[in-house]
GROMACS .gro file of C-alpha atoms in nm:
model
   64
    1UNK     CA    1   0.451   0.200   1.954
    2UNK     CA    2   0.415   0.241   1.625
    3UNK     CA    3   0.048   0.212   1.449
    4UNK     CA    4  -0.073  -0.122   1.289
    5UNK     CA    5  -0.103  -0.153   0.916
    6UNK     CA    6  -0.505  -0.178   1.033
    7UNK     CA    7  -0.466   0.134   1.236
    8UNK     CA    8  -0.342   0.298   0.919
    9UNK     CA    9  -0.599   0.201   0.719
   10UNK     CA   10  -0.890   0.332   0.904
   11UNK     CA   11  -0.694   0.634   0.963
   12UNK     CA   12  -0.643   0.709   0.587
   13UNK     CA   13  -1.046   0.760   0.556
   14UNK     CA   14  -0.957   1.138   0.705
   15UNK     CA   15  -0.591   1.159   0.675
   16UNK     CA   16  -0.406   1.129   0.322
   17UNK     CA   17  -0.077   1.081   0.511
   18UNK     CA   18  -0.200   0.759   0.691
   19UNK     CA   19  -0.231   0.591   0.326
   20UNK     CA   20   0.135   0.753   0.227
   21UNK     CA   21   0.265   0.588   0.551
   22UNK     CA   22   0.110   0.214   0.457
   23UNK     CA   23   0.279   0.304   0.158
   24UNK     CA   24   0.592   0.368   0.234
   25UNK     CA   25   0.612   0.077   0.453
   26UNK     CA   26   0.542  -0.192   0.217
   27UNK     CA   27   0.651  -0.061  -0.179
   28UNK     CA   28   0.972  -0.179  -0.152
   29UNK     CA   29   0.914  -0.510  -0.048
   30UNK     CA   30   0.647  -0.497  -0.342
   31UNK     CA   31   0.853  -0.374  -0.574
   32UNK     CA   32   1.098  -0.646  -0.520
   33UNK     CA   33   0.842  -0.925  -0.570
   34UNK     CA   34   0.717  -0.747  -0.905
   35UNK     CA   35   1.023  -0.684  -1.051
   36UNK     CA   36   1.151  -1.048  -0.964
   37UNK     CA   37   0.863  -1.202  -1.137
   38UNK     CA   38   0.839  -0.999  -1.444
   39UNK     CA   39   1.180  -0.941  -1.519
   40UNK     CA   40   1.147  -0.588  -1.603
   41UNK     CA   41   1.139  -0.319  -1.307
   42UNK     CA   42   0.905  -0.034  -1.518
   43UNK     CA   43   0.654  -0.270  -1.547
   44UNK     CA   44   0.679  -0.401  -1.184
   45UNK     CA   45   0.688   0.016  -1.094
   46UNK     CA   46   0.330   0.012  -1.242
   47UNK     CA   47   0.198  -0.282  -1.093
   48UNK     CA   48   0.294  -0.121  -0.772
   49UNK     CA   49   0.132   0.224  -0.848
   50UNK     CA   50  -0.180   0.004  -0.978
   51UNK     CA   51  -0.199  -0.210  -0.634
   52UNK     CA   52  -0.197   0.069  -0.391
   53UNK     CA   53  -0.438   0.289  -0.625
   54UNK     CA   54  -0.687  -0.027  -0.598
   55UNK     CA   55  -0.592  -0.073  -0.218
   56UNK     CA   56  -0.671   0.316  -0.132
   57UNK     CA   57  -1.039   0.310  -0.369
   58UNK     CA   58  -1.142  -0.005  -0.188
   59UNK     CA   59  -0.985   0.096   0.118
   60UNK     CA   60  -1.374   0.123   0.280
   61UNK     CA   61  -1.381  -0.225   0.236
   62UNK     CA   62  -1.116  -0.308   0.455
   63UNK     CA   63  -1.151  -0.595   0.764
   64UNK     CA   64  -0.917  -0.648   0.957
   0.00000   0.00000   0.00000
């Protein structure tokens, strides 16, 4: 079984990879949505880049 986006998470606090793999899982599907709503898929790029930077520095925040 594959891990939870939760068991991901808490991973990530010692293993870069964890965060990557959260990542990959979910940019597309984010990218989609930003690029729908602001017409222009550069700027939806860096809204992406810009959510999962924010994600991963308040990562220790986290609950589940």
């Amino acid at each position: 079984m594959p891990p939870t986006d939760d068991d991901l998470i808490r991973r990530s606090h010692t293993d870069a990879e964890a965060f990557g793999e959260l990542y990959d899982r979910h940019h597309r599907v984010l990218l989609a949505w930003a690029a729908r709503a602001t017409g222009d898929r550069e700027v939806a790029g860096e809204i992406v880049a810009e959510t999962f930077a924010q994600a991963f520095t308040s990562r220790a925040r986290f609950r589940p």
